[in-house]
Coordinates of C-alpha atoms in Angstrom, one line a residue:
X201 CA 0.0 0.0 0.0
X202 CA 1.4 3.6 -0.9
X203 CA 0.0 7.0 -1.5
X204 CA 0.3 8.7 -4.2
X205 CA 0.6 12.6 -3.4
X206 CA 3.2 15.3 -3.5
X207 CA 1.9 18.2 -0.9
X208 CA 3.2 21.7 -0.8
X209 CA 4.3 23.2 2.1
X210 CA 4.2 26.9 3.7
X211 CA 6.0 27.8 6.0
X212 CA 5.6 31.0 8.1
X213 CA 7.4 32.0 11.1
X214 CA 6.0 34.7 13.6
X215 CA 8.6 37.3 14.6
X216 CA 8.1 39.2 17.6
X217 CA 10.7 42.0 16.8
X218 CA 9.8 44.0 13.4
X219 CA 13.5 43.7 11.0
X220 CA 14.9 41.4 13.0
X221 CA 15.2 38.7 10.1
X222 CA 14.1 35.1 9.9
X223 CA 14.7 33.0 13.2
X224 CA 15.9 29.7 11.4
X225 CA 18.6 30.3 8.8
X226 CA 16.8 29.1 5.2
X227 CA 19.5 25.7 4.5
X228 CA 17.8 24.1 8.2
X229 CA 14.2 24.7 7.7
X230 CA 14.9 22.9 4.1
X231 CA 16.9 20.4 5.8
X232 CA 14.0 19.7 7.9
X233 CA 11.5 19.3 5.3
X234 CA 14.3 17.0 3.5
X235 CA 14.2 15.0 6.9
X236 CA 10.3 14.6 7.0
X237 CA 10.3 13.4 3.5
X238 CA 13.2 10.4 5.2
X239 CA 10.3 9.6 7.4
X240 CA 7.9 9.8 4.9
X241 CA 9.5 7.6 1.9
X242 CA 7.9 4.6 2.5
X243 CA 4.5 6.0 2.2
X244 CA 4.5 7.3 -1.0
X245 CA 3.7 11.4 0.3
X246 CA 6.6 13.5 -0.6
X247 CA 6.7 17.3 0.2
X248 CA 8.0 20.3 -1.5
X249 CA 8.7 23.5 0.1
X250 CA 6.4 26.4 -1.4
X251 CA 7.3 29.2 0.3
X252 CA 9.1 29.9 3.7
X253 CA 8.4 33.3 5.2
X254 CA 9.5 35.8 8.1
X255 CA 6.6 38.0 9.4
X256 CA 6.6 40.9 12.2
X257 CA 3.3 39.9 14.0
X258 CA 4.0 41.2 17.9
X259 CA 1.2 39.9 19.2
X260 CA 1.3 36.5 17.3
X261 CA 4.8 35.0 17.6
X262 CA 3.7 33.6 20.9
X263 CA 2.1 30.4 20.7
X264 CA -0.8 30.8 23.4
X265 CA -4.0 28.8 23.8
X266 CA -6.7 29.3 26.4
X267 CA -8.9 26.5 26.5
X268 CA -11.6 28.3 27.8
X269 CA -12.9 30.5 25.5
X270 CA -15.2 32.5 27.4
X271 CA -12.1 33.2 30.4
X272 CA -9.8 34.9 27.2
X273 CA -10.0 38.9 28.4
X274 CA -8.3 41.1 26.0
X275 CA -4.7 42.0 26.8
X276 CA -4.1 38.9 29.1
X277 CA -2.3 35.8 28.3
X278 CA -1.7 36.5 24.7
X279 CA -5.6 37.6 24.2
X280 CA -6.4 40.0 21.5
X281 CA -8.8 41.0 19.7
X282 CA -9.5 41.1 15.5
X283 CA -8.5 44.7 16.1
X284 CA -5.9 43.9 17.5
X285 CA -4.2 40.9 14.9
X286 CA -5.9 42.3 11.8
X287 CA -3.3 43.4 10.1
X288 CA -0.2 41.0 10.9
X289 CA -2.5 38.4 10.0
X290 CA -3.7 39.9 6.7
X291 CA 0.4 39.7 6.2
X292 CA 0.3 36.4 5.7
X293 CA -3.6 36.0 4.2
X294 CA -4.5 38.9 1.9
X295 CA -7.8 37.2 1.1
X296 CA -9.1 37.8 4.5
X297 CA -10.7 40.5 4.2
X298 CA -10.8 43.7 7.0
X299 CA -14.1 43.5 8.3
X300 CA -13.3 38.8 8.2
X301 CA -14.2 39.3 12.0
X302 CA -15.8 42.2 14.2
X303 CA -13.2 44.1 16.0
X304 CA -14.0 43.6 19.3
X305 CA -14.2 39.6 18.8
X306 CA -11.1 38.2 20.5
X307 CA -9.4 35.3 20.5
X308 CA -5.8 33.6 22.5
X309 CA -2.8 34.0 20.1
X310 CA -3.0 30.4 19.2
X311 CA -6.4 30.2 18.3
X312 CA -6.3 33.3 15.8
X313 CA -3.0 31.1 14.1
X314 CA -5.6 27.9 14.1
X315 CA -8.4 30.1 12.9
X316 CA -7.1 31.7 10.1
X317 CA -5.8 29.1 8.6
X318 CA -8.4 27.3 9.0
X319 CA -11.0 30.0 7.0
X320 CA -8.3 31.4 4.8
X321 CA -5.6 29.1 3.5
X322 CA -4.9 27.0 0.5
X323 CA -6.1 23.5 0.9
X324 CA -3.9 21.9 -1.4
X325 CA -1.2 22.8 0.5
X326 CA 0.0 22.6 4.6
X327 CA 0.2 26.0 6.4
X328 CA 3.2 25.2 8.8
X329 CA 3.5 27.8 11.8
X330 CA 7.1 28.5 12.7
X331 CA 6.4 30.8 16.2
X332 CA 9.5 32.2 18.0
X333 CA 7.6 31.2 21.7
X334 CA 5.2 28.9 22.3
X335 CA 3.1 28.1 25.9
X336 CA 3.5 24.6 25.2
X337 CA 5.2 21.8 22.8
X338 CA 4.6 21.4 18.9
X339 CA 1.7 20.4 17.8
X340 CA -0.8 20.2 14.8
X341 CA -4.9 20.4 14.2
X342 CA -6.2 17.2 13.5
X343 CA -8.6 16.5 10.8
X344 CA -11.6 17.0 13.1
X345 CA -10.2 20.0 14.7
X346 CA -8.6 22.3 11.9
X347 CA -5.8 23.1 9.4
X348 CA -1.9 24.3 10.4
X349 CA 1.0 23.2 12.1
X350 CA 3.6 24.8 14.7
X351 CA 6.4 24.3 15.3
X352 CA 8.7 26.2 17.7
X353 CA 11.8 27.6 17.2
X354 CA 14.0 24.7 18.7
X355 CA 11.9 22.0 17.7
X356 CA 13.4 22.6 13.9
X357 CA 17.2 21.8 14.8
X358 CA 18.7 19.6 16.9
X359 CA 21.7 21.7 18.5
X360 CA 23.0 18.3 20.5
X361 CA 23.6 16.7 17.1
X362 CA 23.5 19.9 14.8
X363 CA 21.1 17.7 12.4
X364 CA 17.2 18.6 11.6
X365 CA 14.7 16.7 14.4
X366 CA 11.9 14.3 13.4
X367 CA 9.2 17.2 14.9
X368 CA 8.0 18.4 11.6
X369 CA 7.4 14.9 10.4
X370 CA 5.5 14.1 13.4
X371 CA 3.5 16.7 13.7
X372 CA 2.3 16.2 9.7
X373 CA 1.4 13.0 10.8
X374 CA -1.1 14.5 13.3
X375 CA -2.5 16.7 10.9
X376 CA -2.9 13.7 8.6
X377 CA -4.9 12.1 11.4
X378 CA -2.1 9.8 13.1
X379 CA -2.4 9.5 17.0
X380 CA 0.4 8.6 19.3
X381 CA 1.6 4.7 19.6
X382 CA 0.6 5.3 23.4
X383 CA -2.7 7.1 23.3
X384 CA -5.4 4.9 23.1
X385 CA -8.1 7.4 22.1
X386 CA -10.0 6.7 18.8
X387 CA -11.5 8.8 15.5
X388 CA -15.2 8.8 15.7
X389 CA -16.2 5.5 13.2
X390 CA -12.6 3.8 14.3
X391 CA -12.4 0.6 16.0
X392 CA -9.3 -0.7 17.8
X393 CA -8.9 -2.9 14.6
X394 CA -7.9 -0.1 12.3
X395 CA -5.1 0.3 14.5
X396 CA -4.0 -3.5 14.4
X397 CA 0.0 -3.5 14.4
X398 CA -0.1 -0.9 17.6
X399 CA -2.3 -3.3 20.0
X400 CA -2.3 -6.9 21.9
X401 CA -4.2 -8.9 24.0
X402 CA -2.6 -10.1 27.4
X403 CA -2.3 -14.1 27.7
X404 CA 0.3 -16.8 27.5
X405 CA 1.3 -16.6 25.3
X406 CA 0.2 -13.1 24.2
X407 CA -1.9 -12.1 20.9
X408 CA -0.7 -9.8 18.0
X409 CA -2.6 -9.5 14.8
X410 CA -0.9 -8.9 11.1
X411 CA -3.8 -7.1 9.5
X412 CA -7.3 -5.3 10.4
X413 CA -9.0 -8.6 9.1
X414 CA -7.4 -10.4 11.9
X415 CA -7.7 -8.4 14.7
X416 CA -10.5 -8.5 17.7
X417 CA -11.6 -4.9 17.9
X418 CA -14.5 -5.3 20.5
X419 CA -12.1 -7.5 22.6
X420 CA -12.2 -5.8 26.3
X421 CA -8.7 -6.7 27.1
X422 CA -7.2 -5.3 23.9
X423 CA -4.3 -3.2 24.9
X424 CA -2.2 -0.4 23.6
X425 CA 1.9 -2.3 23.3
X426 CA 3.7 0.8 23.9
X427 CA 1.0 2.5 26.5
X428 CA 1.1 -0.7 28.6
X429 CA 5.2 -0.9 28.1
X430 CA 5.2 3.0 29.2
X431 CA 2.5 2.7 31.8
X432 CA 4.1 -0.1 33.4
X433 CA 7.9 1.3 33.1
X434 CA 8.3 -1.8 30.7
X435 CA 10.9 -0.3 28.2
X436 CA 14.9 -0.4 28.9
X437 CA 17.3 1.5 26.3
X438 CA 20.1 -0.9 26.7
X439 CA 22.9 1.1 25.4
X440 CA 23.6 4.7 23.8
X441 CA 22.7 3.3 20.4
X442 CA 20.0 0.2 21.6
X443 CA 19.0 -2.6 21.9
X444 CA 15.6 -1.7 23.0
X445 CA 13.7 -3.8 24.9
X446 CA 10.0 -4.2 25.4
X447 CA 8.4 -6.0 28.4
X448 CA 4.7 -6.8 27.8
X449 CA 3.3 -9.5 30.3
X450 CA 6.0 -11.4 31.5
X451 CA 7.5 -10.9 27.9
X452 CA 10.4 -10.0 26.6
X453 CA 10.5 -8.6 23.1
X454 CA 13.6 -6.9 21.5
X455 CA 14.2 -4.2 18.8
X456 CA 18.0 -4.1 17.4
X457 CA 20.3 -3.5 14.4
X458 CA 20.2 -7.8 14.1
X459 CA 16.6 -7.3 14.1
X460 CA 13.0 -6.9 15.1
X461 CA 10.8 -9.3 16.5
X462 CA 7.5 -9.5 14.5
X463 CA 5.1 -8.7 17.5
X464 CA 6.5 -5.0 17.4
X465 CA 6.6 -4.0 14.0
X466 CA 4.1 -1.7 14.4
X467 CA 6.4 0.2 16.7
X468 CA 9.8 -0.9 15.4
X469 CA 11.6 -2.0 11.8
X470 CA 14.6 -2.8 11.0
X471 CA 15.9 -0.8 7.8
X472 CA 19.6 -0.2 6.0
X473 CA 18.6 3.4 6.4
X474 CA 20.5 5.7 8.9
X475 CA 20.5 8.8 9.4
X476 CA 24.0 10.2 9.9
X477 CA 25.3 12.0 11.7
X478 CA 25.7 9.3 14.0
X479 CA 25.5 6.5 12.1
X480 CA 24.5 3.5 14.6
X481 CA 21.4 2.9 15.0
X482 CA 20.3 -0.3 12.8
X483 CA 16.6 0.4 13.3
X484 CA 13.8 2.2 13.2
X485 CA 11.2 3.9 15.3
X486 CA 7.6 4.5 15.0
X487 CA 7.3 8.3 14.2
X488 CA 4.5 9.1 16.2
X489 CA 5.9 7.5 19.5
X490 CA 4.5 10.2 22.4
X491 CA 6.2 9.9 25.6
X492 CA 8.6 7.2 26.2
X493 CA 12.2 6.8 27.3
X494 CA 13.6 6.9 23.5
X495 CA 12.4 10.9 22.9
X496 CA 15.8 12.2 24.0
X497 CA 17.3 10.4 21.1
X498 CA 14.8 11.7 18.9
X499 CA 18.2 13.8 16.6
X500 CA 19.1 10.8 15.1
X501 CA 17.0 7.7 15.2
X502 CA 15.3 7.0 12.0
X503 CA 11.5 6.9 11.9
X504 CA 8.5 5.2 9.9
X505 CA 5.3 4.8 10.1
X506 CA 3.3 1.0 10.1
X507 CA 0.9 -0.4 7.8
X508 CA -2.1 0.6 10.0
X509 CA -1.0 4.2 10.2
X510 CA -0.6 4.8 6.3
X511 CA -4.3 3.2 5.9
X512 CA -5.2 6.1 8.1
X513 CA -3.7 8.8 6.5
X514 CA -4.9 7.2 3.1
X515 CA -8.2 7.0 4.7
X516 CA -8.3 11.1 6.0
X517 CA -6.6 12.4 2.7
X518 CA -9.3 10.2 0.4
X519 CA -12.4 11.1 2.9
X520 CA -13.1 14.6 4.2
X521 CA -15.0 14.8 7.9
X522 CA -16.7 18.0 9.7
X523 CA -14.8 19.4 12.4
X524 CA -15.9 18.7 16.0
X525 CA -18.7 21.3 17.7
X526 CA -16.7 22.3 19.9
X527 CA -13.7 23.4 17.9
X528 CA -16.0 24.9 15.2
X529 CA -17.0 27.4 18.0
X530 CA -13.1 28.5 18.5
X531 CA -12.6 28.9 15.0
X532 CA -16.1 30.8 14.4
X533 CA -16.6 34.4 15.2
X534 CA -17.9 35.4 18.6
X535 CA -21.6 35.5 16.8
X536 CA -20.9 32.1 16.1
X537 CA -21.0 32.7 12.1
X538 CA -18.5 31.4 9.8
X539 CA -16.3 34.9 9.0
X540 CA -16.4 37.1 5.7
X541 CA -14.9 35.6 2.8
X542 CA -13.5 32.3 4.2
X543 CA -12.9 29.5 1.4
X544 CA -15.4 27.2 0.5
X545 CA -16.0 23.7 2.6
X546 CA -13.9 25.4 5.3
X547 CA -15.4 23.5 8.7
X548 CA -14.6 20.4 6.5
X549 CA -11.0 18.9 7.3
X550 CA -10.2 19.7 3.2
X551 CA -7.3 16.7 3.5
X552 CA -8.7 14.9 0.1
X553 CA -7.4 18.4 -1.2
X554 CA -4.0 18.3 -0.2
X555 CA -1.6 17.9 -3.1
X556 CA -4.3 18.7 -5.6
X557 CA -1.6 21.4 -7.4
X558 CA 0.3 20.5 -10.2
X559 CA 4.0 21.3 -9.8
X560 CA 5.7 23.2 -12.9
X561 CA 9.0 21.3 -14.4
X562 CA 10.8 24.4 -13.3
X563 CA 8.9 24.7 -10.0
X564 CA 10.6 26.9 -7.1
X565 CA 11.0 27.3 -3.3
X566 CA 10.0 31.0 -2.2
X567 CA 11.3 32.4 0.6
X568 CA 9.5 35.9 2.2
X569 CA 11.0 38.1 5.0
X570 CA 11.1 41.7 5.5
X571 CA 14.9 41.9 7.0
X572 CA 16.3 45.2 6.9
X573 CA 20.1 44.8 7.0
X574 CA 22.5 46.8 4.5
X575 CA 24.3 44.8 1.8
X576 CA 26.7 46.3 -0.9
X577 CA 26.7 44.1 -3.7
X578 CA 30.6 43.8 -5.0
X579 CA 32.3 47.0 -3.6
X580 CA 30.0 48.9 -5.5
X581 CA 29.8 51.2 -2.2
X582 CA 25.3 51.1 -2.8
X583 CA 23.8 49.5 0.5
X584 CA 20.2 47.9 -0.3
X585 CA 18.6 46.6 2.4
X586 CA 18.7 42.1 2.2
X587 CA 16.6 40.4 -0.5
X588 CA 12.9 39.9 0.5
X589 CA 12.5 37.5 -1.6
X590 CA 14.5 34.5 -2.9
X591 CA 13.6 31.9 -5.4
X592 CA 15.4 28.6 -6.0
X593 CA 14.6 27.0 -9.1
X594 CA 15.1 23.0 -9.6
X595 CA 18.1 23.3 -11.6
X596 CA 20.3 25.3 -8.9
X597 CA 19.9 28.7 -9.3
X598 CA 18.9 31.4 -7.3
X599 CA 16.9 34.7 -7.9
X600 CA 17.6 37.8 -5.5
X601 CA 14.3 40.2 -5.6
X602 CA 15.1 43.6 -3.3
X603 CA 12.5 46.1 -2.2
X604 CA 13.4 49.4 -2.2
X605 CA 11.8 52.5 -1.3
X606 CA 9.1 54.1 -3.8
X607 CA 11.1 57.1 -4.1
X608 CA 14.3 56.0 -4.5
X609 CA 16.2 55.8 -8.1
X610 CA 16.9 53.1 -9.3
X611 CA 20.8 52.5 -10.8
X612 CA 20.1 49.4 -12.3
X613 CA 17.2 46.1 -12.4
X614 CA 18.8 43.3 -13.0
X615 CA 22.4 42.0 -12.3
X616 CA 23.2 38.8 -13.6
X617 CA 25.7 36.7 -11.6
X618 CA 27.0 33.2 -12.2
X619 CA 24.0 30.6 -11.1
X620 CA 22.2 34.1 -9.6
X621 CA 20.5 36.9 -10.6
X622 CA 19.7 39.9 -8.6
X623 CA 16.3 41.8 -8.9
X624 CA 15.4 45.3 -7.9
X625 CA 11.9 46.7 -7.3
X626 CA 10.3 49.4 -5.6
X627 CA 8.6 48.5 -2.5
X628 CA 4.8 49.3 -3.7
X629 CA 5.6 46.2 -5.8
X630 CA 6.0 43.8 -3.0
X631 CA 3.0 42.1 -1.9
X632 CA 2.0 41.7 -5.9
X633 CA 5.4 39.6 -6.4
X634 CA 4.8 37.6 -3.6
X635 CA 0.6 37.2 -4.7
X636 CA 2.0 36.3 -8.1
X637 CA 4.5 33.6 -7.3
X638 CA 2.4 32.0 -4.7
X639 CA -0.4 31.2 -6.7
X640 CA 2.2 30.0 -9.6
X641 CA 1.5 32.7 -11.6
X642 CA 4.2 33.6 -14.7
X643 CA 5.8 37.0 -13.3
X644 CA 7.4 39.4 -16.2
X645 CA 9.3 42.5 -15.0
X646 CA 9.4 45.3 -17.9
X647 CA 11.5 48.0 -17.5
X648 CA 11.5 51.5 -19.0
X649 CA 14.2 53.2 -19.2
X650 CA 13.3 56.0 -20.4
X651 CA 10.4 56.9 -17.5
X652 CA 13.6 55.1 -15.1
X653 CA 10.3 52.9 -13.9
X654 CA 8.9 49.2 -14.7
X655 CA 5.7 47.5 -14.0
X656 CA 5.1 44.1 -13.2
X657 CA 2.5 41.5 -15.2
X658 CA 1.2 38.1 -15.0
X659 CA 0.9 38.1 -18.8
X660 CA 3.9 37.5 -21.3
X661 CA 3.6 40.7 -23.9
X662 CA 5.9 42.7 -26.1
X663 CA 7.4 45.2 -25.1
X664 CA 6.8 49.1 -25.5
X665 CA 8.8 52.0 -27.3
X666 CA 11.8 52.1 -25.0
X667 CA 11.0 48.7 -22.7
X668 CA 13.0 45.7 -21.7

């Protein structure tokens, strides 16, 4: 069984100090994404980075939730109201319109980031949240509770082993419906059988099934393997690099680089692939593990998910389900209406859309940020604040686009460089660039130098008396 989808990722960081420049360095949040698609290679979902992009939003780059709704008062705890968030969310979602929500309707920092993504952004593609703070650990809506993912700041890199973590995987695999190997809580419509490689029923000797067919759902002593291992302090990490050992009623099963035994490969597989650096581990983990002695090893082990898992996320990317009452009422305005110009189907979880883009040949990674710093491009003694925008194409090169201000004169517009080219524009330009290339539209720059000005356009044309 395999899946058959390549999804598009945006990524969005919220900055808490206007200028101050992206918080992860471009090469490790692409490194990331190249580690998720490790994770993911058995399963036939690959991902491709659409755009990654730095935003000011001062009262968003904290990632707060309070659970009760009606105990959020404005100003406390990362409460604001539309007011309030308008604008630095309208940053990142120019189809929202002003008036999406009434002023006064507030909303904790966290729910505005669910919210909005939710009503506003492209389904075919994953809105990934990278906030500077957050109140509590990564995470990701469901398919009966939203659509984004965050991710904080030092969930992306592993400084112990200066490699990408496992936590954007993970949490992808949450939003794809996945639960953790220890969490015994079911989707509405599951049965214990559709999660047949995770669970056991205590004997002697003790029962595993191979496949949904053969498993006992309605079995009452069906148990979780790794929430009865956990529960009962069952697991033992037997050296820096495994074996790992799992203790399930009087049982002893194993997990090593000489192999697996077959009751646990749901949670465990051996596999030739490593992830280096270092370079010892001989198996694999189940990527949605939850709490358990192994996390602090998280940098380096390599992950995968089981049979029963990838029928899930086959299951919630094939089938679209209504969110859950009560996190429809978050999402919803205070009047409990759906807001102003939100996109079609958008209390639906929208997963069958995912992937529903067609990539280009010459498709691209965007990058967004508004980072001020001065940069003089080959001793030419002109400072122009950092690009705003870069563009990698497939075949290695990389496109420059600085902003700079409406009044300024412009020397040159294009400066051609070995495997580079930079791009100047005036700022007024900006947000239509970044409209343009998100939405894959052709974007021409035609420059007249006689007027010492240029326009931007979606459509290829000739150019004028004195245009370039």
């Amino acid at each position: 069984m395999a899946i058959d989808r390549t999804i598009s990722l945006r990524l969005v960081e919220t900055r808490r100090l206007a200028g101050s420049g992206p918080l992860h360095p471009v090469d490790r949040v692409q490194q990331a994404v190249a580690r998720a698609n490790e994770i993911y290679a058995d399963t036939g979902i690959e991902f491709r980075i659409r755009s990654i992009e730095s935003h000011h939003m001062p009262h968003l780059y904290k990632y707060v939730r309070d659970k009760d709704a009606e105990g959020c008062s404005h100003g406390r705890n990362f409460c604001w109201t539309w007011a309030d968030v308008r604008d630095e969310l309208r940053q990142v979602f120019p189809n929202a319109p002003v008036d999406a929500y009434p002023d006064d309707d507030h909303k904790s920092a966290g729910y505005w980031l669910i919210a909005m993504a939710t009503f506003y952004s492209d389904p075919a593609e994953i809105l990934v949240w990278l906030v500077e703070e957050s109140a509590e650990r990564s995470g990701a809506a469901g398919p009966r509770t939203g659509r984004m993912v965050f991710v904080n700041q030092p969930d992306i890199w592993s400084t112990e082993f200066d490699i990408p973590t496992t936590t954007l995987g993970h949490e992808i695999g949450h939003f794809l419906g996945l639960k953790h190997v220890i969490d015994s809580s079911l989707h509405p419509g599951y049965t214990h059988c559709d999660r047949w490689d995770e669970i056991f029923i205590p004997g002697t000797p003790n029962v595993f099934f191979s496949s949904r067919e053969d498993a006992r759902c309605d079995d009452p002593d069906v148990r979780y393997i790794m929430k009865v291992a956990n529960d009962n302090s069952q697991i033992s990490v037997l050296g820096a690099y495994g074996p790992i050992q799992i203790t399930l009623n009087g049982t002893v099963y194993q997990a090593s680089g000489s192999g697996v035994d077959e009751e646990l490969k749901g949670i465990f597989r051996a596999t030739g692939s490593v992830h280096a650096p270092p370079n010892s581990w001989g198996f694999a983990m189940n990527a949605m593990p939850g709490e358990f002695p192994v996390d602090p090893l998280d940098g380096h082990i390599p992950r995968f998910f089981s049979d029963s898992q990838l029928a899930t996320m086959e299951d919630f990317l094939t089938n679209d389900v209504e969110f859950d009452a009560k996190y429809k009422n978050l999402w919803l305005t205070a009047a409990g209406d759906i807001p102003v110009g939100a996109i079609p189907g958008s209390l639906t979880s929208l997963r069958s859309r995912l992937g529903a883009r067609t990539f280009k040949v010459n498709s691209y990674q965007l990058v967004v940020h508004d980072k001020q710093r001065p940069y003089d491009f080959q001793g030419q003694g002109v400072r122009y604040p950092d690009a705003q925008i870069m563009i990698w194409t497939d075949d290695g090169r990389l496109f420059r686009l600085f902003f700079l201000p409406d009044d300024e004169a412009l020397v040159q517009h294009y400066e051609p460089q070995p495997m580079r080219a930079n791009v100047f524009l005036f700022s007024r330009q900006y947000q239509q660039c970044v409209d343009a290339l998100r939405n894959d539209a052709p974007l021409y720059v035609w420059w007249d130098a006689v007027a010492g000005d240029f326009y931007l356009s979606s459509n290829q044309e000739l150019p004028g008396e004195g245009e370039s």
